[in-house]
Coordinates of C-alpha atoms in Angstrom, one line a residue:
M51 CA 32.4 -16.5 -1.6
Y52 CA 29.5 -18.1 -3.5
R53 CA 28.6 -15.1 -5.7
E54 CA 29.9 -16.6 -9.0
K55 CA 28.1 -19.9 -8.5
I56 CA 24.8 -18.2 -7.5
D57 CA 25.0 -15.8 -10.5
R58 CA 25.5 -18.7 -12.9
F59 CA 22.7 -20.8 -11.4
I60 CA 20.1 -17.9 -11.5
D61 CA 21.1 -16.8 -15.0
A62 CA 20.9 -20.4 -16.3
H63 CA 17.4 -20.8 -14.9
Q64 CA 16.0 -17.5 -16.1
N65 CA 13.6 -19.0 -18.6
E66 CA 12.4 -21.6 -16.1
M67 CA 11.8 -18.9 -13.5
L68 CA 9.8 -16.8 -15.9
E69 CA 7.7 -19.9 -16.8
D70 CA 6.9 -20.5 -13.1
I71 CA 6.0 -16.8 -12.6
A72 CA 3.7 -17.0 -15.7
A73 CA 2.0 -20.1 -14.4
L74 CA 1.1 -18.4 -11.1
C75 CA 0.1 -15.1 -12.8
A76 CA -2.2 -16.9 -15.2
I77 CA -4.4 -17.7 -12.2
D78 CA -6.9 -15.0 -11.2
S79 CA -6.3 -15.1 -7.4
T80 CA -8.4 -12.1 -6.5
K81 CA -10.1 -12.7 -3.2
K82 CA -13.6 -14.1 -3.5
S83 CA -16.3 -15.3 -1.1
Y84 CA -15.6 -18.1 1.4
R85 CA -16.2 -21.6 0.3
A86 CA -15.7 -24.7 2.4
G87 CA -12.0 -25.4 2.6
K88 CA -11.3 -22.3 0.5
P89 CA -11.3 -19.3 2.8
Y90 CA -10.6 -16.8 0.0
G91 CA -12.3 -18.5 -2.9
Q92 CA -11.3 -20.7 -5.8
G93 CA -8.5 -18.6 -7.3
C94 CA -6.6 -18.1 -4.1
F95 CA -7.0 -21.9 -3.4
E96 CA -5.7 -22.8 -6.9
V97 CA -2.7 -20.4 -6.8
L98 CA -1.6 -21.7 -3.4
R99 CA -1.9 -25.3 -4.6
E100 CA 0.2 -24.5 -7.7
A101 CA 2.9 -22.7 -5.7
L102 CA 3.3 -25.5 -3.2
H103 CA 3.4 -28.0 -6.1
L104 CA 6.3 -26.0 -7.5
G105 CA 8.1 -26.0 -4.2
E106 CA 7.6 -29.8 -3.8
S107 CA 8.8 -30.5 -7.3
Y108 CA 12.1 -28.8 -6.5
G109 CA 12.6 -31.1 -3.6
F110 CA 11.5 -28.8 -0.7
S111 CA 9.3 -29.7 2.2
I112 CA 5.9 -28.0 2.1
N113 CA 3.0 -27.4 4.4
N114 CA -0.5 -26.1 4.0
Y115 CA -2.1 -24.1 6.8
D116 CA -5.8 -24.7 6.0
N117 CA -5.5 -23.0 2.6
Y118 CA -4.8 -19.7 4.3
V119 CA -1.0 -19.9 4.0
G120 CA 1.5 -22.3 2.5
T121 CA 5.1 -22.8 3.5
I122 CA 8.2 -24.1 1.7
D123 CA 11.2 -25.1 3.9
L124 CA 14.8 -25.3 2.7
N125 CA 15.8 -27.8 5.4
D126 CA 14.6 -29.3 8.7
K127 CA 16.9 -27.3 10.9
E128 CA 16.0 -24.5 13.4
R129 CA 14.2 -21.7 11.6
Q130 CA 16.3 -18.5 11.3
L131 CA 14.7 -16.6 8.5
E132 CA 11.3 -16.3 6.9
I133 CA 10.6 -14.7 3.5
L134 CA 7.0 -13.5 3.6
A135 CA 5.3 -13.1 0.2
H136 CA 1.7 -13.2 -1.1
L137 CA -0.1 -14.9 -4.0
D138 CA -3.4 -13.0 -3.9
V139 CA -3.8 -10.0 -6.2
V140 CA -6.0 -7.0 -6.8
P141 CA -8.6 -7.3 -9.6
G142 CA -7.3 -7.2 -13.2
G143 CA -9.2 -4.0 -14.0
E144 CA -9.4 -2.1 -17.3
G145 CA -7.0 -0.2 -19.5
W146 CA -4.5 -2.9 -20.3
T147 CA -2.6 -2.4 -23.6
V148 CA 0.3 -4.9 -23.6
T149 CA -1.7 -8.0 -22.6
E150 CA -4.8 -9.1 -20.7
P151 CA -4.4 -9.1 -16.8
F152 CA -4.1 -12.9 -16.5
Q153 CA -2.3 -13.6 -19.8
P154 CA 1.3 -12.9 -18.8
V155 CA 3.8 -12.2 -21.5
V156 CA 7.5 -11.4 -21.7
K157 CA 8.3 -8.3 -23.8
D158 CA 11.2 -5.9 -24.0
G159 CA 12.9 -7.2 -20.9
R160 CA 9.7 -7.1 -18.8
I161 CA 7.1 -9.7 -17.8
Y162 CA 3.6 -8.2 -17.9
G163 CA 0.5 -9.4 -16.0
R164 CA -1.4 -9.0 -12.8
G165 CA 0.9 -10.1 -9.9
T166 CA 4.2 -10.1 -11.8
A167 CA 5.4 -7.3 -9.5
D168 CA 2.9 -7.7 -6.6
D169 CA 3.8 -10.3 -5.4
K170 CA 4.0 -13.5 -7.4
G171 CA 7.2 -12.5 -9.3
P172 CA 9.1 -11.7 -6.1
A173 CA 7.8 -14.9 -4.5
V174 CA 9.2 -17.0 -7.3
A175 CA 12.4 -15.1 -7.1
A176 CA 12.7 -16.0 -3.5
L177 CA 11.9 -19.7 -4.3
Y178 CA 14.7 -19.7 -6.9
A179 CA 17.1 -18.2 -4.3
M180 CA 16.3 -21.2 -2.2
R181 CA 16.8 -23.5 -5.2
A182 CA 20.2 -22.0 -5.8
V183 CA 21.4 -22.5 -2.3
R184 CA 20.0 -26.1 -2.2
E185 CA 21.1 -27.3 -5.6
L186 CA 24.6 -25.7 -5.3
G187 CA 25.1 -27.6 -2.0
I188 CA 25.9 -24.5 0.0
P189 CA 26.0 -25.6 3.7
L190 CA 23.5 -24.1 6.1
K191 CA 23.3 -24.3 9.9
K192 CA 19.7 -23.0 10.0
N193 CA 16.5 -23.0 8.0
V194 CA 14.9 -20.5 5.8
R195 CA 11.1 -20.7 5.1
L196 CA 9.2 -19.1 2.3
V197 CA 5.8 -18.2 3.7
L198 CA 3.1 -17.7 1.0
G199 CA 0.0 -15.9 2.0
T200 CA -3.3 -15.4 0.1
D201 CA -5.0 -12.4 1.8
E202 CA -2.5 -9.6 1.8
E203 CA -4.6 -7.3 -0.4
C204 CA -7.7 -7.5 1.8
G205 CA -6.6 -7.4 5.4
S206 CA -3.9 -10.1 6.0
T207 CA -6.2 -12.4 8.0
D208 CA -4.1 -15.2 6.4
I209 CA -1.0 -14.1 8.4
E210 CA -3.1 -13.8 11.5
H211 CA -4.1 -17.5 11.0
Y212 CA -0.5 -18.6 10.4
Y213 CA 1.0 -16.8 13.4
S214 CA -1.8 -18.1 15.6
V215 CA -0.1 -21.5 15.3
E216 CA 3.5 -20.6 14.5
E217 CA 6.1 -18.5 16.3
E218 CA 7.7 -15.6 14.4
A219 CA 11.1 -16.4 13.0
P220 CA 14.0 -14.4 14.5
M221 CA 14.2 -12.5 11.2
T222 CA 11.6 -11.8 8.4
F223 CA 11.7 -9.9 5.2
S224 CA 9.0 -9.4 2.6
P225 CA 9.9 -8.8 -1.1
D226 CA 6.7 -6.9 -1.5
A227 CA 8.0 -3.4 -2.0
S228 CA 11.3 -2.0 -3.3
F229 CA 15.0 -1.9 -2.4
P230 CA 17.0 -1.0 -0.4
V231 CA 15.3 -1.7 3.0
I232 CA 12.1 -0.3 4.4
N233 CA 12.6 -0.6 8.2
I234 CA 10.1 2.0 9.3
E235 CA 6.4 2.1 8.6
K236 CA 4.5 5.1 10.0
G237 CA 1.7 4.8 12.4
H238 CA -1.9 5.3 11.3
F239 CA -4.4 7.9 12.6
H240 CA -7.9 7.5 11.0
G241 CA -9.9 10.5 12.1
Q242 CA -13.7 10.4 11.9
F243 CA -16.0 13.4 12.8
S244 CA -19.5 14.7 12.3
A245 CA -21.7 17.7 13.0
A246 CA -25.4 18.7 12.9
F247 CA -27.0 22.1 12.2
E248 CA -30.4 23.6 11.5
K249 CA -31.7 23.5 7.9
S250 CA -31.6 27.0 6.4
G251 CA -34.0 28.3 3.7
A252 CA -31.9 31.4 3.0
L253 CA -30.6 31.7 -0.5
P254 CA -28.2 31.1 -2.2
R255 CA -27.3 27.9 -0.3
L256 CA -25.4 24.6 -0.4
V257 CA -27.9 21.7 -0.8
S258 CA -25.4 18.8 -0.7
F259 CA -21.7 18.0 -1.0
E260 CA -20.1 14.6 -1.6
S261 CA -16.6 13.3 -2.2
G262 CA -14.4 10.3 -1.4
V263 CA -14.9 6.5 -1.6
K264 CA -12.2 5.1 0.8
S265 CA -10.4 6.7 3.7
N266 CA -7.0 5.7 2.4
V267 CA -7.5 7.3 -1.1
V268 CA -7.0 11.0 -1.9
P269 CA -10.3 11.8 -3.8
G270 CA -9.9 12.9 -7.4
K271 CA -13.5 13.9 -7.8
A272 CA -16.1 15.8 -5.8
Y273 CA -19.4 17.5 -6.5
A274 CA -21.8 19.9 -4.8
L275 CA -25.4 21.1 -5.5
F276 CA -26.4 24.7 -4.9
E277 CA -29.8 26.5 -4.9
G278 CA -30.2 30.1 -5.8
L279 CA -27.0 30.4 -7.8
E280 CA -26.7 31.0 -11.5
G281 CA -23.7 29.6 -13.4
D282 CA -23.3 32.8 -15.4
D283 CA -23.0 34.9 -12.3
V284 CA -20.2 32.8 -10.7
E285 CA -18.4 31.6 -13.8
E286 CA -15.5 34.0 -13.5
L287 CA -15.1 33.3 -9.8
V288 CA -15.1 29.5 -10.4
N289 CA -12.6 29.7 -13.3
R290 CA -10.2 31.8 -11.3
A291 CA -10.5 29.5 -8.3
G292 CA -9.7 26.5 -10.5
Q293 CA -6.5 28.1 -11.6
E294 CA -5.6 29.1 -8.0
L295 CA -6.4 25.6 -6.6
G296 CA -5.0 23.5 -9.4
L297 CA -8.2 21.8 -10.2
R298 CA -10.8 21.7 -13.0
F299 CA -14.4 22.8 -12.1
V300 CA -17.3 21.9 -14.3
M301 CA -20.7 23.6 -13.9
S302 CA -24.0 22.2 -15.1
A303 CA -27.7 22.3 -14.3
E304 CA -29.4 19.5 -12.4
D305 CA -33.1 19.6 -11.4
G306 CA -33.2 23.4 -11.1
L307 CA -29.9 23.4 -9.1
L308 CA -26.4 24.4 -10.0
K309 CA -24.0 21.4 -9.9
I310 CA -20.3 22.0 -9.6
E311 CA -18.0 19.1 -10.1
A312 CA -14.3 19.2 -9.1
E313 CA -11.8 17.1 -11.0
G314 CA -8.3 16.5 -9.5
E315 CA -6.1 13.5 -9.3
S316 CA -6.6 10.6 -6.9
G317 CA -3.7 9.0 -5.1
H318 CA -2.8 7.0 -2.0
A319 CA -3.4 8.7 1.3
S320 CA 0.2 7.7 2.4
T321 CA 1.5 10.2 -0.2
P322 CA -1.1 12.9 -0.4
W323 CA 1.2 15.4 -2.1
K324 CA 1.2 13.2 -5.2
G325 CA -2.5 13.7 -5.8
K326 CA -4.7 16.7 -6.3
N327 CA -7.5 16.7 -3.7
A328 CA -10.8 17.5 -5.3
L329 CA -12.6 17.4 -1.9
T330 CA -10.5 20.1 -0.3
G331 CA -10.5 22.1 -3.5
L332 CA -14.3 22.1 -3.9
L333 CA -14.7 22.9 -0.2
A334 CA -12.4 25.9 -0.6
L335 CA -14.5 27.0 -3.6
T336 CA -17.7 26.6 -1.7
E337 CA -16.5 29.2 0.9
K338 CA -15.7 31.7 -1.9
L339 CA -19.2 31.5 -3.4
P340 CA -21.8 34.2 -2.4
L341 CA -23.8 32.0 -0.1
A342 CA -26.2 33.1 2.6
D343 CA -24.7 32.7 6.1
C344 CA -26.0 29.7 8.1
G345 CA -24.9 27.0 10.4
Q346 CA -23.9 24.7 7.6
L347 CA -21.7 27.4 6.0
K348 CA -20.0 28.1 9.3
K349 CA -19.0 24.4 9.4
V350 CA -17.6 24.6 5.9
R351 CA -15.5 27.6 6.9
A352 CA -14.3 25.7 10.0
L353 CA -13.2 22.7 7.9
N354 CA -11.3 25.0 5.6
R355 CA -9.4 26.3 8.6
L356 CA -8.8 22.8 10.1
I357 CA -7.8 21.0 6.9
P358 CA -7.3 23.6 4.2
H359 CA -6.6 22.7 0.6
G360 CA -2.9 22.0 0.1
D361 CA -2.2 21.2 3.8
W362 CA -1.1 17.6 3.9
L363 CA 1.1 18.1 7.0
G364 CA -1.7 18.6 9.6
A365 CA -0.8 22.2 10.4
G366 CA -4.4 23.3 10.5
L367 CA -5.2 20.7 13.1
G368 CA -2.1 21.6 15.1
I369 CA -0.5 18.2 14.8
S370 CA 2.3 19.0 12.3
Q371 CA 5.5 17.2 13.4
K372 CA 8.5 15.2 12.2
D373 CA 11.5 13.3 13.3
E374 CA 14.9 12.5 11.8
L375 CA 14.3 8.8 11.2
S376 CA 10.7 8.7 9.9
G377 CA 10.1 12.1 8.5
E378 CA 6.9 14.2 8.6
L379 CA 3.4 13.5 9.6
T380 CA 1.1 13.5 6.5
L381 CA -2.6 13.9 6.3
A382 CA -5.2 13.4 3.6
F383 CA -8.8 14.7 3.9
S384 CA -10.4 11.7 2.1
I385 CA -14.2 11.6 2.7
L386 CA -16.9 14.2 3.2
K387 CA -20.6 14.2 2.9
I388 CA -22.8 17.3 3.7
T389 CA -26.6 17.5 3.6
E390 CA -28.9 20.3 4.6
T391 CA -28.8 19.3 8.3
E392 CA -25.6 17.3 9.0
L393 CA -22.2 16.3 7.8
S394 CA -19.7 13.5 8.3
G395 CA -16.1 13.2 7.3
E396 CA -12.9 11.2 7.5
F397 CA -9.2 11.9 7.2
D398 CA -6.2 9.6 7.0
S399 CA -2.9 10.5 8.7
R400 CA 0.4 8.6 8.6
C401 CA 2.4 9.4 11.7
P402 CA 6.1 9.4 12.4
L403 CA 7.8 7.6 15.3
C404 CA 7.5 10.6 17.5
A405 CA 3.7 10.8 17.2
N406 CA 1.5 9.5 19.9
E407 CA -2.0 10.0 21.3
E408 CA -0.9 12.9 23.5
N409 CA 0.7 15.0 20.8
T410 CA -1.5 13.9 17.9
L411 CA -4.9 12.4 18.6
K412 CA -5.8 14.6 21.6
P413 CA -4.8 17.9 19.9
A414 CA -6.7 17.0 16.8
K415 CA -9.7 16.0 18.8
A416 CA -9.6 19.3 20.8
A417 CA -9.2 21.4 17.6
M418 CA -12.3 19.6 16.0
E419 CA -14.4 19.9 19.1
K420 CA -13.5 23.6 19.5
E421 CA -15.1 24.2 16.1
G422 CA -18.2 22.3 17.1
F423 CA -17.5 18.9 15.5
A424 CA -18.0 15.5 17.3
F425 CA -14.8 13.5 17.0
S426 CA -15.3 9.8 17.4
T427 CA -11.8 8.4 16.9
E428 CA -10.3 7.1 20.2
S429 CA -7.1 5.4 19.2
M430 CA -4.1 5.3 16.8
S431 CA -2.3 2.3 15.2
P432 CA 1.4 2.3 16.3
P433 CA 4.3 2.6 13.8
H434 CA 6.6 -0.2 13.0
H435 CA 10.4 0.1 13.4
V436 CA 13.3 -2.3 13.1
S437 CA 16.7 -0.7 14.0
G438 CA 18.9 0.1 11.0
E439 CA 21.8 -0.8 13.2
S440 CA 20.7 -4.4 13.7
E441 CA 22.9 -7.1 12.2
F442 CA 19.8 -8.3 10.2
V443 CA 19.3 -5.0 8.4
K444 CA 23.0 -4.5 7.9
T445 CA 23.3 -7.9 6.2
L446 CA 20.4 -7.0 3.9
L447 CA 22.0 -3.7 2.9
K448 CA 25.4 -5.3 2.4
A449 CA 23.9 -7.9 0.0
Y450 CA 22.1 -5.2 -1.9
E451 CA 25.2 -3.1 -2.2
H452 CA 27.3 -6.1 -3.3
Y453 CA 25.0 -7.1 -6.2
T454 CA 23.9 -3.6 -7.4
G455 CA 26.9 -1.4 -6.7
R456 CA 24.5 1.2 -5.2
K457 CA 24.6 2.7 -1.7
G458 CA 22.2 0.9 0.6
E459 CA 20.0 2.8 3.0
C460 CA 17.0 2.5 5.3
L461 CA 13.7 4.0 4.3
A462 CA 10.6 5.1 6.0
I463 CA 7.2 4.9 4.3
G464 CA 3.6 6.0 5.1
G465 CA 2.0 2.8 3.9
G466 CA 1.9 -0.6 5.6
T467 CA 3.4 -3.8 4.4
Y468 CA 3.0 -7.5 5.2
V469 CA 5.5 -7.3 8.1
H470 CA 4.0 -4.3 9.9
D471 CA 3.0 -6.3 12.9
L472 CA 6.1 -8.5 13.1
K473 CA 8.7 -7.7 15.7
N474 CA 11.7 -8.1 13.4
G475 CA 10.3 -7.8 9.9
V476 CA 11.3 -5.4 7.1
A477 CA 10.4 -5.0 3.5
F478 CA 13.3 -5.8 1.1
G479 CA 12.8 -5.7 -2.7
A480 CA 12.0 -6.9 -5.2
S481 CA 12.2 -3.9 -7.6
M482 CA 14.8 -1.1 -7.8
P483 CA 13.9 2.2 -6.3
E484 CA 13.3 4.0 -9.6
T485 CA 11.1 1.4 -11.1
E486 CA 7.4 2.3 -11.5
N487 CA 5.9 -1.1 -12.2
H488 CA 2.2 0.0 -12.4
M489 CA 1.4 -2.0 -9.3
H490 CA -2.4 -2.3 -8.9
G491 CA -2.8 -0.5 -12.3
P492 CA -3.1 -1.6 -15.9
D493 CA 0.0 -3.1 -17.6
E494 CA 1.6 -4.1 -14.3
F495 CA 5.1 -5.5 -15.0
A496 CA 8.3 -6.6 -13.4
V497 CA 11.7 -6.0 -15.0
V498 CA 13.2 -9.4 -15.7
K499 CA 16.7 -8.3 -14.8
E500 CA 15.5 -7.0 -11.5
L501 CA 13.8 -10.3 -10.6
L502 CA 17.1 -12.1 -11.4
T503 CA 19.1 -9.7 -9.3
S504 CA 16.6 -10.1 -6.5
A505 CA 17.0 -13.8 -6.6
K506 CA 20.7 -13.5 -6.4
I507 CA 20.5 -11.0 -3.5
F508 CA 18.1 -13.2 -1.6
A509 CA 20.3 -16.3 -2.1
Q510 CA 23.3 -14.3 -0.7
V511 CA 21.2 -13.2 2.3
I512 CA 20.2 -16.8 3.0
V513 CA 23.8 -17.8 3.0
E514 CA 24.8 -15.0 5.3
L515 CA 22.0 -15.4 7.8
C516 CA 21.6 -19.1 7.9
G517 CA 25.1 -20.4 7.0

C-alpha cells in the first residue's frame, strides 16, 4: 500500500544516505584496548557517538548503553521489532586498489571502504527505512528499534551487555549477511586432541610439522622438517603428490634438514570445500615419504585415517550426517603441531540440526581415543533455528519477493551471525545472494542499488510487522 511512497523517499535521499555511510566508514572502528568509558577503544566510541548523533538529528529517540551499544527508537510504543547491526569493523589490511580502507568513495555504482558492506552500510539502510516510515507519516501500533553494537567482530560482548539489561524483542533481524533469510545457523563442534610418543633416532624421520593459525580458518600453508632425506631422492614423489592432492610443495634446505612447504588456499572453516587445506595435504605427503617406522609416524598415519585430505564431511571420524533443513555436517582440520615427542591439533566442525553429543561428540571422541589420542573437548555449541513457517519469516520473505521479483527462501549456514543466541532472530540482507562484496578483504564494497533496495524492503517489513 505504501510502496510508491517508500520508493520515492528512499530514491530521493540516496545521496544523503551515501554521505551518512561515508561519515561512519571514515572512522576506523577496529576494536582496541579498553579505556575508561570506552570499552572497545577510541574508534568504536567515536563511531557509536556519530551514529547516535545521526539518529537524533533525524528526530529519533536515542539511548547509549555504556558505550557498548546504542539504540535508535522509531516511537515510544511497545517494542515489536529490533534491527541488530554493528559498527565495529575488522582491520583495514593491505591490498586495496580502489581507495584506502577508511577513505570511502562511490565509484561505478558501488561504495568502497571498510564497513560499507559489513555492517555500517546496512545499518544506515535500516536507519533510512525508519526515516521513511516516520517522515511519510505511516501509522504504527508498535515500535521498531535499531540496535547498534560495537563488538560483533571480536566476540559480541556488546550484545551480552545490552541483553543483560533489556529483554529480547519478539522479533529481531540482522542485516549482516545476505538475502533472502538465514533462519538456520549450524551448531559448532571444536575438537581438540593431543598425543605423546617416544623420540626416535631412526632415519629418515620427521623432526617437526606446523600448520594453522586459528581454529576457524582452513590453513593455506604448512611446513615440515625432515632429517635423513635428500630432496633429489624424493623430488619425483613430491611433485606427483602435489598433482594428486591439488597443492604446491616447495623443498629447500634448512640447517642440514629438508624443509617441505605446502601451499594451498585458506578459507573459512564453515565452508571448507572452498579452500585447499595445506595441513591435510602435507600430512598425506608425509605418510608417502620413505620414513623409518616409529610412534610418531604411527600417529601421522592415524590422523590420515581419521581426517584424510579432502574429507570435509567427517566420514573418517564416523560423524558424517545431514538433515533436510540444515544440510551436511562439515569439518575442517585447522591446526596441527608435531614435535619429536608430542603433537596437538584442532578441528572445526559445523553441525546440522540433527547433530548432538550422542551422535557427534561421543563417536568422534571414541574414534580419536581408539587411535591413542587424548581428546579434551567435552561439549558442543547448539545450532540456531527459527521456523520458516513463522509469520515473522514469512513476512520477511514476502517483502523480499515484493521488491526484488525473486523467489524467497530460507537458508542454512555454517557460520554464526549476530542473532545466533536470540530466540527469534534471523539474518536478513543487506546484499543480494550473488554479490561477493569482499567482506573482510581489500576493496570491500556495497552495491548502491542493493543498499537502496534493502532500505525499501526494511521499511516495508516495519510497516507489516509494526503497523
